[in-house]
Short mmCIF file of C-alpha atoms in Angstrom, two decimals:
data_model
loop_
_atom_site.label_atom_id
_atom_site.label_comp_id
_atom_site.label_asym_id
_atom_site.label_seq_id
_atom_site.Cartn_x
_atom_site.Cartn_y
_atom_site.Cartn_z
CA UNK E 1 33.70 74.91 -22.51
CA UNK E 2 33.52 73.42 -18.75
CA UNK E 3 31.61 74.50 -16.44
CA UNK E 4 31.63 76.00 -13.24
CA UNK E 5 29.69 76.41 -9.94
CA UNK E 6 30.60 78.64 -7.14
CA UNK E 7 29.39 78.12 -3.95
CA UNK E 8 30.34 80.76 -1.01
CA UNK E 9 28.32 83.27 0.65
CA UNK E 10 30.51 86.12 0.43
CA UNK E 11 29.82 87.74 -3.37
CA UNK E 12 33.31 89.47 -3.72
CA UNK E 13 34.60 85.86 -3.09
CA UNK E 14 32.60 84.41 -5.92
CA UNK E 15 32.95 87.18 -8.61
CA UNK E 16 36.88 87.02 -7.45
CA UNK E 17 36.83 83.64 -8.69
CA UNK E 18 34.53 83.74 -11.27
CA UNK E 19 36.60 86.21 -12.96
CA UNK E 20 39.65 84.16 -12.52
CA UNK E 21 37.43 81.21 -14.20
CA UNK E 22 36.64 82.73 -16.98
CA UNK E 23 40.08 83.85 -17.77
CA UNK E 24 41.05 80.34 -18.31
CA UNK E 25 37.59 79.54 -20.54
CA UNK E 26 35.75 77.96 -17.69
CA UNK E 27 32.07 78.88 -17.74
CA UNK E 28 30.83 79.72 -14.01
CA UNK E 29 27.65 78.21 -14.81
CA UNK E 30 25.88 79.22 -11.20
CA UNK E 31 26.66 80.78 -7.78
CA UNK E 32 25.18 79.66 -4.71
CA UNK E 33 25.15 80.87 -0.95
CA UNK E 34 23.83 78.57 0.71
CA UNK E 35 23.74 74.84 1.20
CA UNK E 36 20.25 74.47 -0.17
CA UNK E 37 20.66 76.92 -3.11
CA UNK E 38 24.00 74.63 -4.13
CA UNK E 39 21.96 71.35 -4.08
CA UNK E 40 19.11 73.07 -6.36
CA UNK E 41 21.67 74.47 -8.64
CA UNK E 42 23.77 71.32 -9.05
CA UNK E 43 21.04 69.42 -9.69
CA UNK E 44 19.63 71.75 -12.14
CA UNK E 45 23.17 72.92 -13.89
CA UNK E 46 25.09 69.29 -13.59
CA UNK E 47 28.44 71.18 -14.03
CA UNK E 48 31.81 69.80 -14.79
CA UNK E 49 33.22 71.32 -11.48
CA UNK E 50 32.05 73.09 -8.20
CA UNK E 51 34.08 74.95 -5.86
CA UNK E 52 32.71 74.76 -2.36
CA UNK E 53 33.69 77.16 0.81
CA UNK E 54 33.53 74.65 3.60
CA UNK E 55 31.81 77.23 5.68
CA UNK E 56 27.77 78.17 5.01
CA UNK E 57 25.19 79.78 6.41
CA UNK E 58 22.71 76.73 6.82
CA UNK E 59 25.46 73.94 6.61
CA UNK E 60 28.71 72.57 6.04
CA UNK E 61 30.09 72.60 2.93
CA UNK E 62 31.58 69.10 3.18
CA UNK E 63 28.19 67.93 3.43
CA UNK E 64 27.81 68.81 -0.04
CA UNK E 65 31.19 67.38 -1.04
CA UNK E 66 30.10 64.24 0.19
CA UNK E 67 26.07 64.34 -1.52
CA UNK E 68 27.93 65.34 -4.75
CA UNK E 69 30.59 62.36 -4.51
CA UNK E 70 27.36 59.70 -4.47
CA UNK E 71 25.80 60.95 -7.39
CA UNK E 72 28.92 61.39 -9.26
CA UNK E 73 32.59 59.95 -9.86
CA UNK E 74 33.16 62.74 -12.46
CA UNK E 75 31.56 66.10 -11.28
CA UNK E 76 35.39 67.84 -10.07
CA UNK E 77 35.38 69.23 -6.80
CA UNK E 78 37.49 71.57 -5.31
CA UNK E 79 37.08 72.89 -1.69
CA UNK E 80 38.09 76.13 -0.30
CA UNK E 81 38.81 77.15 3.39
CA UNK E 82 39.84 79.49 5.41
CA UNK E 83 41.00 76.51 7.71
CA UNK E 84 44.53 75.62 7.72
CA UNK E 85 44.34 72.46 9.35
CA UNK E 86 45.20 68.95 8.79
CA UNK E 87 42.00 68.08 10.15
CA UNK E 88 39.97 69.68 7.52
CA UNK E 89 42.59 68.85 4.59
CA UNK E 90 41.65 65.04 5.56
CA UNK E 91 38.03 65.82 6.33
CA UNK E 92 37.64 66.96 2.62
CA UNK E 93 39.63 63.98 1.25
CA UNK E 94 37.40 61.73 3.23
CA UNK E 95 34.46 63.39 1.75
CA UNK E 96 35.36 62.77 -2.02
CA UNK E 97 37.31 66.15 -2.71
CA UNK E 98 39.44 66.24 -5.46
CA UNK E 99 41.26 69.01 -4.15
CA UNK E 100 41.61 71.17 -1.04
CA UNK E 101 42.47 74.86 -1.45
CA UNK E 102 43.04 77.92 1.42
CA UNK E 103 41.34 80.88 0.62
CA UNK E 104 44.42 82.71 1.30
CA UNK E 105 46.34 80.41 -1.78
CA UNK E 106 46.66 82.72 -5.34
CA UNK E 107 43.72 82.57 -7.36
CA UNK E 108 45.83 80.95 -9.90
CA UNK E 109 46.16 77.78 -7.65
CA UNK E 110 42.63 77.57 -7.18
CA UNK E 111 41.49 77.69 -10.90
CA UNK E 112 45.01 74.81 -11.34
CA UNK E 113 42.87 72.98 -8.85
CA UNK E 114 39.25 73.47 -10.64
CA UNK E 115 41.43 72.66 -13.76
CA UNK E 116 42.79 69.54 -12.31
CA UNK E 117 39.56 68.47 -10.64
CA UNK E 118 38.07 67.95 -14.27
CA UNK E 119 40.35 65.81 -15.95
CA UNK E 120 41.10 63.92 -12.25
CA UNK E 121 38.07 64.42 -10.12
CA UNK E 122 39.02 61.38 -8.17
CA UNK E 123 42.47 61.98 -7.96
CA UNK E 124 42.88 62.45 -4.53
CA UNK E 125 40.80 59.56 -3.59
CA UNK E 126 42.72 56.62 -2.13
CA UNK E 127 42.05 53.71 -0.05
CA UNK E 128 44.58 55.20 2.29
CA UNK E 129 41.90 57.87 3.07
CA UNK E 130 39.62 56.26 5.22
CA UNK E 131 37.83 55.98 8.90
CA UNK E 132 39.95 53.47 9.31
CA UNK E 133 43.34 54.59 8.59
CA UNK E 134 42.24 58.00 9.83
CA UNK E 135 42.59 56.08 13.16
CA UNK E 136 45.35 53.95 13.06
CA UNK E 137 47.62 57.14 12.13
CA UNK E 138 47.50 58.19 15.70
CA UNK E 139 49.22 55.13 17.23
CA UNK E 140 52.15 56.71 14.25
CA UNK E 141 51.71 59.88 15.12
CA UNK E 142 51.34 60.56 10.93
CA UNK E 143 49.60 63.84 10.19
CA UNK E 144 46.55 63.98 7.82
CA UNK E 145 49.12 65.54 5.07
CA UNK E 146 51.52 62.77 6.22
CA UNK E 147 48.99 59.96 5.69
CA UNK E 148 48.09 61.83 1.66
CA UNK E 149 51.52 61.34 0.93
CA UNK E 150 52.62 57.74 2.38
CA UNK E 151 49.50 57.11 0.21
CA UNK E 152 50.93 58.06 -2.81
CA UNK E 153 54.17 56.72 -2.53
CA UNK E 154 52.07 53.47 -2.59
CA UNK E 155 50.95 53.72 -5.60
CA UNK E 156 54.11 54.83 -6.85
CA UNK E 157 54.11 58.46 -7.03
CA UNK E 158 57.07 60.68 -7.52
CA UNK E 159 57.65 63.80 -5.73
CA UNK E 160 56.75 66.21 -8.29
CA UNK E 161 53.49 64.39 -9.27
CA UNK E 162 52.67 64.53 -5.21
CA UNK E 163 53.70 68.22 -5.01
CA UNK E 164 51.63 68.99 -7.92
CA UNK E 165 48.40 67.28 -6.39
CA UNK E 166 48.80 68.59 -3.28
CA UNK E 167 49.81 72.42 -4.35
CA UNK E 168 52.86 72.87 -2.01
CA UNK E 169 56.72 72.39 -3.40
CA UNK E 170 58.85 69.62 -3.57
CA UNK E 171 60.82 70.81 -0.86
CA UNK E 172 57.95 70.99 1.02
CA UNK E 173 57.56 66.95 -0.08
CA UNK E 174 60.97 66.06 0.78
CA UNK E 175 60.28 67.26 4.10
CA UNK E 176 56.99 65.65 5.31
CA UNK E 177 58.83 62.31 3.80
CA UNK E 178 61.68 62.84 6.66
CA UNK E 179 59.14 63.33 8.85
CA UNK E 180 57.26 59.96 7.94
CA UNK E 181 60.69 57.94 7.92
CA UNK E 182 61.39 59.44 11.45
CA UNK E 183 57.72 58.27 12.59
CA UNK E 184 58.13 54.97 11.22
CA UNK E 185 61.43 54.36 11.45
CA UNK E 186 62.61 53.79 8.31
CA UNK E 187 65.04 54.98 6.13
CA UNK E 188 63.60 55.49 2.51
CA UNK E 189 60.72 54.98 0.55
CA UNK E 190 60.36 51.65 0.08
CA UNK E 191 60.44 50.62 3.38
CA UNK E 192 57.68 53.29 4.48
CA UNK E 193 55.62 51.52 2.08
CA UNK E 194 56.04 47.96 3.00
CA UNK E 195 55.24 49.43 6.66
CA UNK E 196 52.03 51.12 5.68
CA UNK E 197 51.33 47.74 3.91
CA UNK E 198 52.32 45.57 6.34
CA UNK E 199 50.31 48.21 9.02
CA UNK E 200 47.15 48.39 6.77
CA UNK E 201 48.09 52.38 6.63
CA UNK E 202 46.66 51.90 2.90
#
């Protein structure tokens, strides 16, 4: 059985999604509160996955996402926010998320996500998801969202594979591709992508 930790400081939150967990046979093998209680715990616990509020008393969670990500490629982890934000959605991907979940999503896409996160924990990792590109998006005017998904058309993703790793619908693809054709002024897929090559966008 995998396992599980939780780290939020709101209890109904945790026991929300620990029940949710264990619905699907995933053992919630801690809960923390704080930044210094997850450290302990993952430390002592090494669990399969961890699901991380961005938001804690004595820290930020993506501080953890990224202590977590140098001590392991295979420890899943899924962060959850309030934050609807392409600023934090790259912020966590930077980090070494593997996924990036609202708080206001169903439960059922956040367990998908700690379900994911274990057989792919470094699935949303890509070279396209850096300081560096993180920059040059600006002078493109290419949302953090934007950026994910001219990423994975890189490395030749199709739409339902990015719609999947990204929890929103293909429709919802389709349309942040029109957007990234309008920014860079192309008119399909392979040309975005020999842009963002020639651009060092990825």
């Amino acid at each position: 059985m995998n396992t599980v930790l939780l780290i939020d400081d709101h209890a109904a939150v945790r026991e929300g999604i620990k029940s949710a967990l264990e619905r699907k046979n995933l053992q919630c093998i801690g809960e923390a509160q704080t930044k210094a209680e997850a450290i302990a715990q993952i430390a002592r616990t090494n669990p399969d996955a961890i699901v991380v509020d961005l938001t804690l008393p004595d820290g930020n969670g993506l501080e953890i996402v990224s202590w977590v990500r140098k001590i392991s490629a295979t420890i899943g982890i899924v962060v959850l926010t309030m934050h609807d934000s392409d600023q934090y959605l790259l912020a966590s991907m930077q980090a070494g998320a593997s996924a990036h979940i609202l708080k206001s999503a169903p439960l059922s896409q956040l367990v998908a996500a700690v379900e994911h996160s274990i057989v792919a924990p470094l699935s949303f990792i890509s070279n396209a998801i850096t300081r560096d590109s993180a920059a040059k998006k600006d002078k493109h005017n290419l949302t953090a969202r934007e950026l994910v998904i001219l990423s994975k058309l890189g490395s030749g993703t199709e739409n339902k594979e990015i719609a999947q790793h990204l929890y929103i619908t293909q429709a919802t693809v389709k349309t942040h591709l029109s957007s990234i054709y309008r920014k860079l002024k192309v008119d399909n897929r392979t040309q975005a992508v020999a842009f963002a090559r020639k651009n060092e966008l990825f």
